[in-house]
């Protein structure tokens, strides 16, 4: 299972695609109680540990997040099987899902 720092680094590696998002998204990791905040509002993407205000909050395990980032699981599959829960803007979550699905 991936640890928090490797998940943050993997998101940083995808920052070019994620820069199109234009919103803040917080990933609440249900198995560790930690959070990752993705801020794609300023043209550049800031990814870091910690909570904060976000347009959408995704609740999922570190394993599910790892699978989403590496492309081993699609966002819609994670959502439909209950591994991913969304609070806040569903539209922002859908836009993020589309960006994660890009290679």
Coordinates of C-alpha atoms in Angstrom, one line a residue:
X1 CA 0.0 0.0 0.0
X2 CA 1.2 3.5 -0.9
X3 CA 2.0 5.9 1.9
X4 CA 0.9 9.5 2.0
X5 CA 4.1 11.1 0.7
X6 CA 4.2 8.7 -2.3
X7 CA 0.6 9.6 -3.1
X8 CA 1.3 13.3 -2.9
X9 CA 4.4 12.8 -5.2
X10 CA 2.3 10.8 -7.7
X11 CA -0.2 13.7 -7.8
X12 CA 2.6 16.2 -8.4
X13 CA 3.8 14.1 -11.3
X14 CA 0.3 14.4 -12.9
X15 CA 0.2 18.2 -12.2
X16 CA 0.2 19.1 -15.9
X17 CA -3.1 17.3 -16.5
X18 CA -4.5 18.4 -13.1
X19 CA -3.8 22.1 -13.8
X20 CA -6.8 22.2 -16.0
X21 CA -9.1 21.5 -13.1
X22 CA -9.3 25.1 -11.7
X23 CA -10.7 24.1 -8.3
X24 CA -9.6 22.8 -4.9
X25 CA -10.2 19.2 -4.1
X26 CA -9.5 17.5 -0.8
X27 CA -8.9 13.8 -0.5
X28 CA -9.9 12.5 2.9
X29 CA -8.1 9.2 3.5
X30 CA -10.6 7.0 5.4
X31 CA -8.0 4.4 6.6
X32 CA -5.4 6.9 8.0
X33 CA -7.4 9.9 8.9
X34 CA -5.0 12.1 6.9
X35 CA -5.9 14.4 4.0
X36 CA -4.3 15.7 0.8
X37 CA -5.3 19.0 -0.6
X38 CA -5.1 19.6 -4.3
X39 CA -5.2 23.3 -5.2
X40 CA -5.5 23.8 -9.0
X41 CA -6.9 27.4 -8.8
X42 CA -3.9 29.4 -9.6
X43 CA -2.7 27.9 -12.9
X44 CA -0.1 25.9 -11.0
X45 CA -1.0 22.8 -9.0
X46 CA -0.3 22.8 -5.3
X47 CA -0.5 19.4 -3.6
X48 CA 0.2 18.9 0.1
X49 CA -0.9 17.2 3.2
X50 CA -3.5 18.8 5.3
X51 CA -7.1 19.9 5.4
X52 CA -8.6 23.1 4.1
X53 CA -11.5 24.5 2.2
X54 CA -12.3 22.7 -1.0
X55 CA -14.9 22.7 -3.8
X56 CA -15.2 18.9 -3.6
X57 CA -14.1 16.4 -0.9
X58 CA -13.4 12.8 -1.9
X59 CA -13.5 10.2 0.8
X60 CA -11.5 7.1 0.0
X61 CA -8.8 4.8 1.2
X62 CA -5.1 5.2 0.4
X63 CA -5.3 2.0 -1.6
X64 CA -8.2 3.3 -3.7
X65 CA -6.4 6.6 -4.3
X66 CA -3.3 4.8 -5.3
X67 CA -5.3 2.7 -7.9
X68 CA -6.9 5.9 -9.2
X69 CA -3.7 7.7 -9.7
X70 CA -1.9 4.8 -11.3
X71 CA -4.9 4.0 -13.6
X72 CA -5.6 0.5 -12.1
X73 CA -9.1 1.6 -11.3
X74 CA -11.4 4.1 -13.0
X75 CA -13.0 6.9 -10.9
X76 CA -16.5 5.9 -12.0
X77 CA -15.9 2.2 -10.9
X78 CA -14.6 3.4 -7.5
X79 CA -17.7 5.6 -7.1
X80 CA -20.2 3.0 -8.2
X81 CA -18.7 0.3 -6.0
X82 CA -18.7 2.6 -2.9
X83 CA -15.0 2.9 -2.6
X84 CA -15.2 6.6 -3.3
X85 CA -17.6 9.1 -1.7
X86 CA -18.1 12.7 -2.9
X87 CA -19.1 15.7 -0.8
X88 CA -19.5 19.1 -2.3
X89 CA -19.5 19.8 -6.0
X90 CA -20.2 16.6 -8.1
X91 CA -19.3 18.6 -11.2
X92 CA -15.8 19.2 -9.9
X93 CA -15.4 15.6 -9.0
X94 CA -16.5 14.6 -12.5
X95 CA -14.0 17.0 -14.1
X96 CA -11.3 15.5 -11.8
X97 CA -12.3 12.0 -12.9
X98 CA -11.9 12.9 -16.5
X99 CA -8.5 14.3 -15.9
X100 CA -7.4 11.2 -13.9
X101 CA -8.6 9.0 -16.8
X102 CA -6.3 10.7 -19.3
X103 CA -2.9 9.2 -20.0

